[in-house]
Coordinates of C-alpha atoms in Angstrom, one line a residue:
M1 CA -49.5 -46.4 7.7
T2 CA -46.4 -46.6 9.3
S3 CA -46.5 -47.9 13.1
T4 CA -44.5 -46.0 15.5
R5 CA -45.8 -48.6 18.6
F6 CA -42.3 -48.2 20.0
K7 CA -41.1 -44.9 19.6
N8 CA -39.2 -43.5 22.3
K9 CA -38.6 -47.2 23.7
V10 CA -35.5 -49.4 24.5
V11 CA -36.0 -53.0 23.8
I12 CA -34.0 -55.8 24.5
V13 CA -34.2 -58.8 21.9
T14 CA -32.6 -61.9 22.9
G15 CA -31.8 -64.5 20.2
A16 CA -31.6 -62.1 17.5
A17 CA -29.3 -63.4 15.1
Q18 CA -31.7 -65.9 13.5
G19 CA -35.2 -66.6 12.9
I20 CA -37.9 -65.5 15.0
G21 CA -35.7 -63.0 17.2
R22 CA -34.2 -61.4 14.0
G23 CA -37.6 -60.8 12.9
V24 CA -38.7 -59.7 16.1
A25 CA -35.7 -57.0 16.2
L26 CA -36.3 -55.9 12.7
R27 CA -39.9 -55.3 13.1
I28 CA -39.6 -53.4 16.4
A29 CA -36.8 -51.0 14.8
S30 CA -39.2 -50.6 12.0
E31 CA -41.8 -49.5 14.4
G32 CA -39.6 -46.8 15.9
G33 CA -37.9 -49.0 18.8
T34 CA -34.4 -48.9 20.0
V35 CA -33.1 -52.4 19.9
L36 CA -30.4 -53.7 21.6
A37 CA -30.0 -57.0 19.9
V38 CA -28.2 -60.2 21.9
D39 CA -27.0 -63.4 20.9
R40 CA -24.1 -65.5 21.3
S41 CA -22.8 -65.6 17.9
D42 CA -21.5 -62.2 15.8
I43 CA -23.9 -62.7 13.3
V44 CA -26.1 -60.7 15.7
N45 CA -23.9 -57.7 14.0
E46 CA -25.6 -58.6 10.7
V47 CA -28.8 -57.7 11.9
V48 CA -28.1 -54.1 13.7
Q49 CA -26.1 -53.1 10.4
E50 CA -29.4 -54.0 8.6
I51 CA -31.5 -52.2 11.1
K52 CA -29.0 -49.4 10.5
E53 CA -29.3 -49.0 6.8
G54 CA -33.1 -49.1 7.6
G55 CA -32.8 -46.0 9.5
G56 CA -33.2 -47.3 12.7
T57 CA -31.4 -47.5 16.1
A58 CA -29.7 -50.7 17.0
A59 CA -26.7 -52.2 18.9
G60 CA -25.5 -56.0 19.1
F61 CA -24.4 -57.7 22.1
Q62 CA -23.1 -61.1 22.3
A63 CA -23.3 -63.1 25.7
D64 CA -23.9 -66.3 26.4
L65 CA -27.6 -66.2 28.5
E66 CA -27.3 -69.9 30.2
T67 CA -25.4 -68.1 32.6
F68 CA -26.6 -65.2 35.1
A69 CA -23.2 -63.2 34.4
G70 CA -24.3 -63.1 30.7
A71 CA -27.8 -62.2 31.6
Q72 CA -26.4 -59.5 33.6
A73 CA -23.8 -58.3 31.4
M74 CA -26.4 -57.7 29.0
V75 CA -28.5 -55.6 31.0
A76 CA -25.4 -53.5 32.0
E77 CA -24.8 -52.9 28.3
C78 CA -28.0 -51.9 27.7
L79 CA -28.6 -49.3 30.6
A80 CA -24.7 -47.8 29.9
R81 CA -25.6 -47.3 25.9
F82 CA -29.2 -46.5 26.4
K83 CA -30.3 -45.3 30.0
R84 CA -33.2 -47.9 30.4
V85 CA -34.8 -50.9 29.5
D86 CA -38.8 -50.8 28.4
V87 CA -39.1 -54.2 27.1
L88 CA -37.5 -57.5 27.5
V89 CA -37.8 -60.3 24.7
N90 CA -37.0 -63.6 25.6
N91 CA -36.5 -65.4 22.8
V92 CA -33.2 -67.8 23.1
G93 CA -34.2 -71.5 23.1
G94 CA -35.2 -74.1 20.6
T95 CA -34.9 -77.8 20.2
I96 CA -31.0 -79.4 20.2
W97 CA -31.8 -83.2 19.8
A98 CA -35.3 -85.4 19.1
K99 CA -35.7 -88.4 20.2
P100 CA -37.9 -90.6 22.4
Y101 CA -37.2 -89.8 26.2
E102 CA -35.5 -93.1 27.2
H103 CA -32.9 -92.6 24.2
Y104 CA -31.2 -89.0 25.8
E105 CA -28.4 -89.2 27.6
E106 CA -27.8 -87.2 31.3
A107 CA -25.8 -84.6 29.4
Q108 CA -28.2 -83.8 27.0
I109 CA -31.1 -83.5 29.4
E110 CA -29.1 -81.0 31.2
A111 CA -28.3 -79.2 27.9
E112 CA -31.5 -78.8 26.8
I113 CA -32.9 -77.3 30.1
R114 CA -29.9 -75.1 30.0
R115 CA -30.6 -73.8 26.8
S116 CA -34.5 -73.4 26.8
L117 CA -35.0 -72.6 30.3
F118 CA -32.5 -70.7 31.7
P119 CA -31.8 -67.9 29.5
T120 CA -35.2 -66.8 30.2
L121 CA -35.0 -67.0 33.8
W122 CA -31.7 -65.3 33.8
S123 CA -32.9 -62.4 31.7
C124 CA -35.8 -61.9 33.9
R125 CA -34.0 -61.7 37.1
A126 CA -31.0 -59.7 35.1
A127 CA -33.8 -57.1 33.9
L128 CA -36.3 -56.8 36.9
P129 CA -34.2 -54.7 39.1
F130 CA -34.4 -51.5 36.7
M131 CA -37.8 -52.2 35.6
L132 CA -39.0 -52.3 39.7
K133 CA -36.9 -49.0 40.1
K134 CA -38.8 -47.3 37.4
K135 CA -42.2 -49.2 38.3
R136 CA -42.6 -50.1 34.7
G137 CA -41.6 -52.6 32.2
V138 CA -42.5 -55.6 30.1
I139 CA -41.7 -59.1 29.3
V140 CA -42.5 -61.1 26.7
N141 CA -41.2 -64.5 26.9
V142 CA -41.1 -66.9 23.9
S143 CA -42.0 -70.4 25.0
S144 CA -43.7 -73.5 22.8
V145 CA -46.9 -75.5 22.2
A146 CA -44.2 -78.7 22.3
T147 CA -45.2 -78.5 25.8
R148 CA -47.6 -81.2 24.3
G149 CA -45.5 -83.2 22.3
V150 CA -43.2 -86.4 21.0
H151 CA -39.6 -86.9 20.8
R152 CA -38.8 -83.5 23.3
V153 CA -39.5 -83.8 26.4
P154 CA -36.6 -82.2 28.1
Y155 CA -37.1 -79.4 25.9
S156 CA -41.0 -79.5 26.5
A157 CA -39.9 -79.8 30.6
A158 CA -38.4 -76.3 29.6
K159 CA -41.0 -74.5 28.4
G160 CA -43.4 -75.8 30.8
G161 CA -40.8 -73.9 33.3
V162 CA -41.3 -70.8 30.7
N163 CA -45.1 -70.8 30.9
A164 CA -44.9 -71.5 35.0
L165 CA -42.3 -68.3 35.1
T166 CA -44.7 -66.0 33.5
A167 CA -47.5 -66.8 35.1
S168 CA -46.0 -66.4 38.5
L169 CA -44.1 -63.4 37.5
A170 CA -47.0 -61.6 36.4
M171 CA -48.7 -62.5 39.6
E172 CA -45.7 -60.9 41.8
H173 CA -45.2 -57.9 39.6
T174 CA -48.1 -56.6 38.0
R175 CA -49.0 -54.4 41.0
N176 CA -45.4 -53.0 40.1
G177 CA -46.2 -51.7 36.4
I178 CA -44.5 -54.8 35.0
R179 CA -46.4 -56.9 32.6
I180 CA -45.2 -60.3 31.9
N181 CA -46.9 -62.4 28.9
A182 CA -45.5 -65.3 26.8
T183 CA -46.1 -66.6 23.1
A184 CA -46.2 -70.3 22.6
P185 CA -45.0 -70.7 18.7
G186 CA -46.3 -73.9 16.9
G187 CA -43.6 -75.4 13.9
T188 CA -42.5 -72.4 12.0
D189 CA -40.9 -72.2 8.6
A190 CA -37.6 -70.7 8.9
P191 CA -34.2 -70.6 7.0
P192 CA -31.7 -73.6 7.6
R193 CA -30.1 -72.3 10.8
R194 CA -26.3 -70.8 10.1
V195 CA -25.2 -72.0 14.0
P196 CA -26.8 -75.6 14.7
R197 CA -28.0 -75.5 17.9
N198 CA -25.9 -79.1 18.1
Q199 CA -22.2 -77.7 18.4
A200 CA -21.2 -81.1 18.1
K201 CA -22.7 -80.9 14.3
V202 CA -23.1 -84.3 13.9
K203 CA -24.5 -86.0 11.1
P204 CA -28.2 -87.6 11.9
S205 CA -28.3 -90.8 11.5
A206 CA -31.1 -92.7 9.7
R207 CA -32.7 -93.2 13.1
D208 CA -32.4 -89.7 13.8
T209 CA -34.2 -88.7 10.7
V210 CA -37.1 -91.3 11.5
W211 CA -37.4 -89.6 15.0
Y212 CA -37.2 -86.0 13.5
Q213 CA -40.0 -86.7 11.0
G214 CA -42.1 -87.9 14.3
V215 CA -41.5 -84.2 15.4
V216 CA -43.0 -82.9 12.0
D217 CA -45.8 -85.5 11.6
Q218 CA -47.2 -84.3 15.2
T219 CA -46.7 -80.8 14.6
V220 CA -48.4 -80.4 11.5
D221 CA -51.1 -83.3 12.7
S222 CA -51.9 -80.9 16.2
S223 CA -52.4 -77.7 14.1
L224 CA -56.0 -77.2 13.0
M225 CA -54.1 -75.5 10.1
H226 CA -52.5 -78.5 9.6
R227 CA -49.2 -76.6 8.7
Y228 CA -46.2 -74.6 9.8
G229 CA -46.4 -70.9 10.4
T230 CA -44.4 -68.4 9.1
I231 CA -41.5 -66.3 10.9
D232 CA -43.7 -63.0 10.4
E233 CA -46.6 -65.0 11.9
Q234 CA -44.8 -65.5 15.0
V235 CA -43.2 -62.0 15.4
A236 CA -46.8 -60.0 14.9
P237 CA -47.9 -61.7 18.4
I238 CA -45.2 -61.0 20.2
L239 CA -45.0 -57.4 19.2
F240 CA -48.4 -57.3 20.4
L241 CA -47.8 -58.2 23.8
A242 CA -44.8 -56.2 24.1
S243 CA -46.7 -53.0 22.8
D244 CA -49.0 -50.7 24.6
D245 CA -51.9 -52.3 22.6
A246 CA -52.1 -55.1 25.1
S247 CA -52.1 -52.6 28.1
Y248 CA -54.6 -54.9 29.9
I249 CA -52.9 -58.4 29.2
T250 CA -50.3 -60.0 31.7
G251 CA -49.9 -63.5 33.0
T252 CA -51.2 -64.8 29.8
V253 CA -49.4 -67.5 27.4
V254 CA -50.7 -67.0 23.8
P255 CA -50.5 -70.0 21.9
V256 CA -49.7 -69.5 18.3
G257 CA -49.6 -72.7 16.5
G258 CA -52.7 -72.7 14.2
G259 CA -55.0 -73.9 16.8
D260 CA -52.8 -76.3 18.4
L261 CA -53.1 -75.1 22.3
G262 CA -50.0 -76.9 23.7

């Protein structure tokens, strides 16, 4: 049976060019949703083309969601093109560097926070006025179980902020007909990134490789299943929370880490 959970719904998916975001955009379209696929990279247009070739409805939009202007432009584009926003999936984020905290430079700490907290903060702020006007809407934030993890302290702090944002927004706006939840993915097997998070593209040193392996080892050890998850295993709970199947769930962060609760 083909699901139509998102029929007649307009869904913004951020970070839609690769990885989990791409999987979310494709699945929502396959379940009848109209998708605005948003990313900083023009690769997002390939995702839109794939959706259209499968008979779905989608448009792409490039924006820098580390800025409020970028988030505002995204929502304005969705309203101009599709007239409404029913669901917002905030997927932008991800570790840029992996190292013990004392080795992070000031600029690197700030970059990690801008990457993994501000896109969600700005996008929620940009979408809320329309949802409040209509007295309905759903927001799903993508956090991480790495709020407890090694060699990623700035990223962990950013995702802790996403968790707090999720809970606080739900307390403010569930009474206004808006549900806000998050998933917290654990380690996830994904194809190599076509656009690296570290734009400097610096080849990792032997020490960098050891530090990153520490992240991998801790991730696997912390999971009761002792493995990484798949893209599909991360997409499914995001879609559940975004759909009416989760109509009595709000203010919740759902760990999706094979038993690692973060």
